Short mmCIF file of C-alpha atoms and ligand atoms in Angstrom, two decimals:
data_model
loop_
_atom_site.label_atom_id
_atom_site.label_comp_id
_atom_site.label_asym_id
_atom_site.label_seq_id
_atom_site.Cartn_x
_atom_site.Cartn_y
_atom_site.Cartn_z
CA MET A 8 -9.01 18.52 -6.22
CA HIS A 9 -10.24 15.65 -8.38
CA CYS A 10 -12.92 17.69 -10.15
CA ALA A 11 -11.70 21.19 -9.17
CA GLY A 12 -15.07 21.76 -7.55
CA LEU A 13 -15.58 23.67 -4.39
CA VAL A 14 -14.84 21.67 -1.28
CA GLU A 15 -17.36 22.58 1.33
CA GLY A 16 -19.36 20.88 4.03
CA GLY A 17 -18.06 17.36 3.41
CA ARG A 18 -15.68 15.23 5.48
CA PHE A 19 -12.67 15.91 3.30
CA ARG A 20 -10.46 18.89 2.72
CA HIS A 21 -9.53 18.03 -0.85
CA LEU A 22 -12.52 16.03 -2.20
CA CYS A 23 -15.90 17.62 -2.72
CA VAL A 24 -19.14 16.02 -1.65
CA ARG A 25 -19.74 14.66 -5.22
CA CYS A 26 -16.27 13.15 -5.51
CA GLU A 27 -16.66 11.66 -2.04
CA LYS A 28 -19.60 9.68 -3.35
CA LEU A 29 -17.39 8.41 -6.27
CA LEU A 30 -14.70 7.16 -3.92
CA HIS A 31 -14.66 3.39 -4.06
CA VAL A 32 -13.94 2.23 -0.50
CA VAL A 33 -13.39 -1.53 -0.38
CA GLN A 34 -16.07 -3.64 1.41
CA ALA A 35 -16.01 -7.31 2.13
CA PRO A 36 -15.92 -9.74 0.51
CA HIS A 37 -12.50 -9.17 -0.93
CA CYS A 38 -9.38 -11.16 -1.96
CA THR A 39 -7.50 -12.18 1.11
CA THR A 40 -4.15 -11.58 -0.56
CA CYS A 41 -4.49 -8.24 -2.40
CA GLY A 42 -7.71 -6.88 -0.98
CA HIS A 43 -9.57 -6.50 -4.27
CA PRO A 44 -13.30 -6.68 -3.74
CA PHE A 45 -15.53 -9.40 -5.26
CA PHE A 46 -18.64 -8.04 -6.79
CA GLY A 47 -21.88 -10.02 -6.97
CA GLU A 48 -22.87 -13.19 -5.11
CA MET A 49 -19.59 -14.26 -3.46
CA ALA A 50 -20.28 -14.82 0.21
CA GLU A 51 -16.86 -15.26 1.77
CA ASN A 52 -13.34 -13.99 1.37
CA ARG A 53 -11.02 -16.02 -0.85
CA LEU A 54 -8.24 -15.52 -3.52
CA CYS A 55 -8.85 -13.56 -6.71
CA PRO A 56 -7.58 -15.19 -10.01
CA HIS A 57 -4.46 -13.01 -10.06
CA CYS A 58 -3.38 -13.94 -6.54
CA GLU A 59 -3.93 -17.67 -7.14
CA THR A 60 -0.71 -17.59 -9.13
CA LEU A 61 1.21 -15.03 -7.10
CA GLU A 62 2.71 -17.46 -4.54
CA ALA A 63 2.53 -14.77 -1.91
CA ARG A 64 5.29 -14.73 0.68
CA PHE A 65 3.08 -12.84 3.05
CA GLY A 66 -0.17 -13.93 4.86
CA GLU A 67 -2.91 -11.56 4.13
CA GLY A 68 -3.42 -8.26 2.26
CA LYS A 69 -5.84 -5.40 2.62
CA THR A 70 -6.52 -2.27 0.69
CA ALA A 71 -8.72 0.81 1.53
CA ILE A 72 -9.80 1.96 -1.91
CA LEU A 73 -9.85 1.05 -5.58
CA LEU A 74 -7.54 3.20 -7.69
CA GLN A 75 -10.12 4.91 -9.85
CA GLY A 76 -11.72 8.28 -10.04
CA PRO A 77 -11.04 10.53 -6.95
CA GLY A 78 -9.13 7.70 -5.21
CA ARG A 79 -6.71 7.66 -8.11
CA SER A 80 -6.32 11.40 -8.01
CA LEU A 81 -5.39 11.27 -4.32
CA VAL A 82 -2.63 8.69 -4.87
CA HIS A 83 -1.31 10.55 -7.95
CA ALA A 84 -1.27 13.84 -6.08
CA LEU A 85 0.83 12.22 -3.36
CA LYS A 86 3.09 10.28 -5.66
CA TYR A 87 3.79 12.58 -8.57
CA HIS A 88 2.75 16.07 -7.57
CA LYS A 89 4.24 16.53 -4.09
CA GLY A 90 0.73 16.49 -2.74
CA GLN A 91 1.45 15.78 0.92
CA HIS A 92 -1.59 17.93 1.69
CA VAL A 93 -3.94 14.97 0.74
CA LEU A 94 -2.51 12.83 3.58
CA GLU A 95 -5.09 14.27 5.98
CA ASP A 96 -7.92 13.01 3.74
CA ILE A 97 -6.20 9.68 3.40
CA VAL A 98 -6.17 9.22 7.18
CA VAL A 99 -9.99 9.85 7.21
CA ILE A 100 -10.49 7.23 4.57
CA MET A 101 -8.25 4.74 6.42
CA ARG A 102 -10.20 5.32 9.63
CA GLU A 103 -13.49 4.68 7.82
CA ALA A 104 -12.59 1.78 5.52
CA PRO A 105 -14.34 -1.33 6.96
CA GLY A 106 -12.01 -3.49 8.98
CA TYR A 107 -8.90 -1.43 8.06
CA SER A 108 -8.12 -0.04 11.57
CA ASP A 109 -8.57 -3.39 13.22
CA TYR A 110 -6.22 -4.83 10.65
CA LEU A 111 -3.54 -2.20 11.53
CA CYS A 112 -3.77 -2.37 15.31
CA GLY A 113 -0.73 -3.67 17.15
CA ALA A 114 1.38 -4.17 13.99
CA VAL A 115 4.87 -2.94 13.20
CA LEU A 116 4.40 -1.02 9.94
CA VAL A 117 7.29 -1.48 7.44
CA PRO A 118 7.18 0.87 4.48
CA VAL A 119 8.37 -0.38 1.11
CA PRO A 120 11.58 1.57 0.62
CA LEU A 121 12.58 3.69 -2.34
CA HIS A 122 16.10 3.66 -3.63
CA PRO A 123 17.98 6.60 -1.97
CA HIS A 124 18.42 8.25 -5.37
CA LYS A 125 14.78 8.17 -6.06
CA GLU A 126 13.84 9.31 -2.57
CA ARG A 127 16.17 12.22 -2.89
CA ALA A 128 14.66 13.16 -6.22
CA ARG A 129 11.13 12.96 -4.87
CA SER A 130 12.20 14.32 -1.41
CA TYR A 131 10.07 11.72 0.39
CA ASN A 132 8.95 8.11 0.27
CA GLN A 133 5.20 7.96 -0.21
CA SER A 134 4.95 4.59 1.42
CA ARG A 135 6.65 5.91 4.49
CA LEU A 136 4.09 8.81 4.55
CA LEU A 137 1.23 6.27 4.16
CA ALA A 138 2.62 4.10 6.98
CA ASP A 139 2.56 7.28 9.15
CA CYS A 140 -1.08 7.77 8.09
CA CYS A 141 -1.83 4.17 9.11
CA ALA A 142 -0.32 4.83 12.55
CA GLN A 143 -2.35 8.00 12.88
CA ALA A 144 -5.57 6.20 11.78
CA VAL A 145 -5.23 3.88 14.82
CA ASP A 146 -4.09 6.72 17.13
CA GLY A 147 -0.56 5.35 17.45
CA GLN A 148 -1.59 1.71 18.14
CA ALA A 149 0.82 0.71 15.42
CA GLU A 150 4.39 1.93 14.96
CA VAL A 151 6.37 2.59 11.84
CA ARG A 152 9.87 1.12 11.49
CA GLU A 153 11.98 1.44 8.40
CA LEU A 154 13.40 -2.08 8.48
CA LEU A 155 14.08 -2.41 4.72
CA ALA A 156 16.48 -0.75 2.31
CA ARG A 157 16.33 -0.70 -1.49
CA VAL A 158 19.81 -1.67 -2.56
CA VAL A 159 19.22 -1.87 -6.31
CA ASN A 160 17.76 1.00 -8.24
CA THR A 161 15.33 -0.95 -10.40
CA GLU A 162 14.16 1.21 -13.29
CA SER A 163 10.47 1.71 -13.87
CA GLN A 164 8.87 -1.72 -13.94
CA THR A 165 5.66 -0.99 -15.66
CA ARG A 166 6.67 -2.16 -19.12
CA TYR A 167 7.69 -5.59 -17.94
CA ASP A 168 5.50 -8.64 -17.35
CA ARG A 169 5.30 -10.16 -13.92
CA GLU A 170 8.03 -12.79 -14.46
CA THR A 171 10.54 -10.20 -15.61
CA ARG A 172 9.60 -7.85 -12.77
CA GLN A 173 10.10 -10.60 -10.24
CA GLU A 174 13.50 -11.39 -11.61
CA ASN A 175 14.56 -7.69 -11.56
CA LEU A 176 13.19 -7.28 -8.06
CA LYS A 177 14.67 -10.43 -6.54
CA ASN A 178 17.76 -8.73 -5.13
CA ALA A 179 16.43 -5.22 -4.96
CA PHE A 180 15.73 -5.21 -1.16
CA ALA A 181 17.74 -6.02 1.98
CA MET A 182 17.33 -5.49 5.71
CA ALA A 183 18.31 -1.97 6.65
CA ASN A 184 21.57 -1.57 8.59
CA GLY A 185 21.10 -2.79 12.17
CA ALA A 186 17.50 -3.75 11.63
CA THR A 187 16.23 -6.80 13.53
CA ILE A 188 13.08 -8.86 13.60
CA ASN A 189 11.25 -10.04 16.63
CA PRO A 190 9.50 -13.32 15.70
CA ALA A 191 6.70 -12.69 18.27
CA GLN A 192 5.76 -9.44 16.52
CA ARG A 193 3.29 -9.00 13.67
CA TYR A 194 4.69 -7.06 10.73
CA LEU A 195 2.74 -5.26 8.07
CA LEU A 196 4.38 -4.19 4.89
CA VAL A 197 3.03 -0.87 3.70
CA ASP A 198 2.83 0.23 0.07
CA ASP A 199 0.81 2.89 -1.72
CA VAL A 200 -0.77 0.62 -4.26
CA PHE A 201 -1.16 -3.06 -4.80
CA THR A 202 -0.53 -3.80 -8.50
CA THR A 203 1.05 -7.10 -9.39
CA GLY A 204 2.26 -7.85 -5.85
CA SER A 205 5.87 -8.41 -7.04
CA THR A 206 7.42 -5.62 -4.93
CA LEU A 207 5.62 -6.61 -1.83
CA ASN A 208 6.59 -10.25 -2.42
CA SER A 209 10.30 -9.37 -2.70
CA CYS A 210 10.13 -7.30 0.49
CA ALA A 211 8.22 -10.13 2.24
CA SER A 212 10.92 -12.63 1.27
CA VAL A 213 13.59 -10.42 2.93
CA LEU A 214 11.63 -10.10 6.12
CA ARG A 215 10.86 -13.87 6.12
CA ARG A 216 14.57 -14.62 5.77
CA ALA A 217 15.26 -12.26 8.65
CA GLY A 218 12.82 -14.31 10.80
CA ALA A 219 9.43 -12.61 10.51
CA LEU A 220 6.73 -15.22 11.19
CA THR A 221 3.61 -13.17 11.12
CA LEU A 222 3.75 -10.96 8.11
CA ASP A 223 0.83 -9.31 6.23
CA VAL A 224 0.60 -6.44 3.81
CA VAL A 225 -1.49 -3.33 3.62
CA THR A 226 -1.87 -0.82 0.77
CA PHE A 227 -3.92 2.38 0.43
CA GLY A 228 -5.15 1.54 -3.07
CA HIS A 229 -5.57 -1.34 -5.44
CA GLY A 230 -4.99 -0.58 -9.09
ZN1 ZN B 312 -15.16 16.98 -6.73
ZN1 ZN B 313 -6.01 -10.81 -5.08
#
């Protein structure tokens, strides 16, 4: 899929053996907030420079891959080209990413919602599909619950800096109708990609206000 090469004999249905080698699966040590790996001598997990200024409203964060090369192609296929077929490969990656399954086990997975208009246009919410992949990767030892709703249709945020995004996003999310929080439960916000962390932060604020005490985030990619 990424290189249009023949997919044969590897572990994936949509990535060939060569692309499989180019996949950057995140290893420790990595940033404890966004999951971005540290390269070089760093011995233990700590915050990356970006996350030092994020004021994260969630505890920890973890990601499976870096959003480059074939990894980027998988996410783009899913997000922009109705490529739900890549989900089976994504589950394989989630199962094999170091520490990823342990991190998911026992959590309630809360997908970052799309605005209903956008979801209707795309016909699915990729974060919901990825949350389902997470649940599959741990053989059902985590459950997906759509506890959040997107109440403001924020336009594409990519052209704004972080401060402006945060302002726009502040009131974009709310608890879904009838959704409740059990303070004894661990919640994991699920998004496709960790970029600035602003979206995850706004969602985390809503869940915190609703009473979530143990709240972490998980993404498939970091980009
Ligand atoms: Zn290939
Ligand atoms: Zn970070």
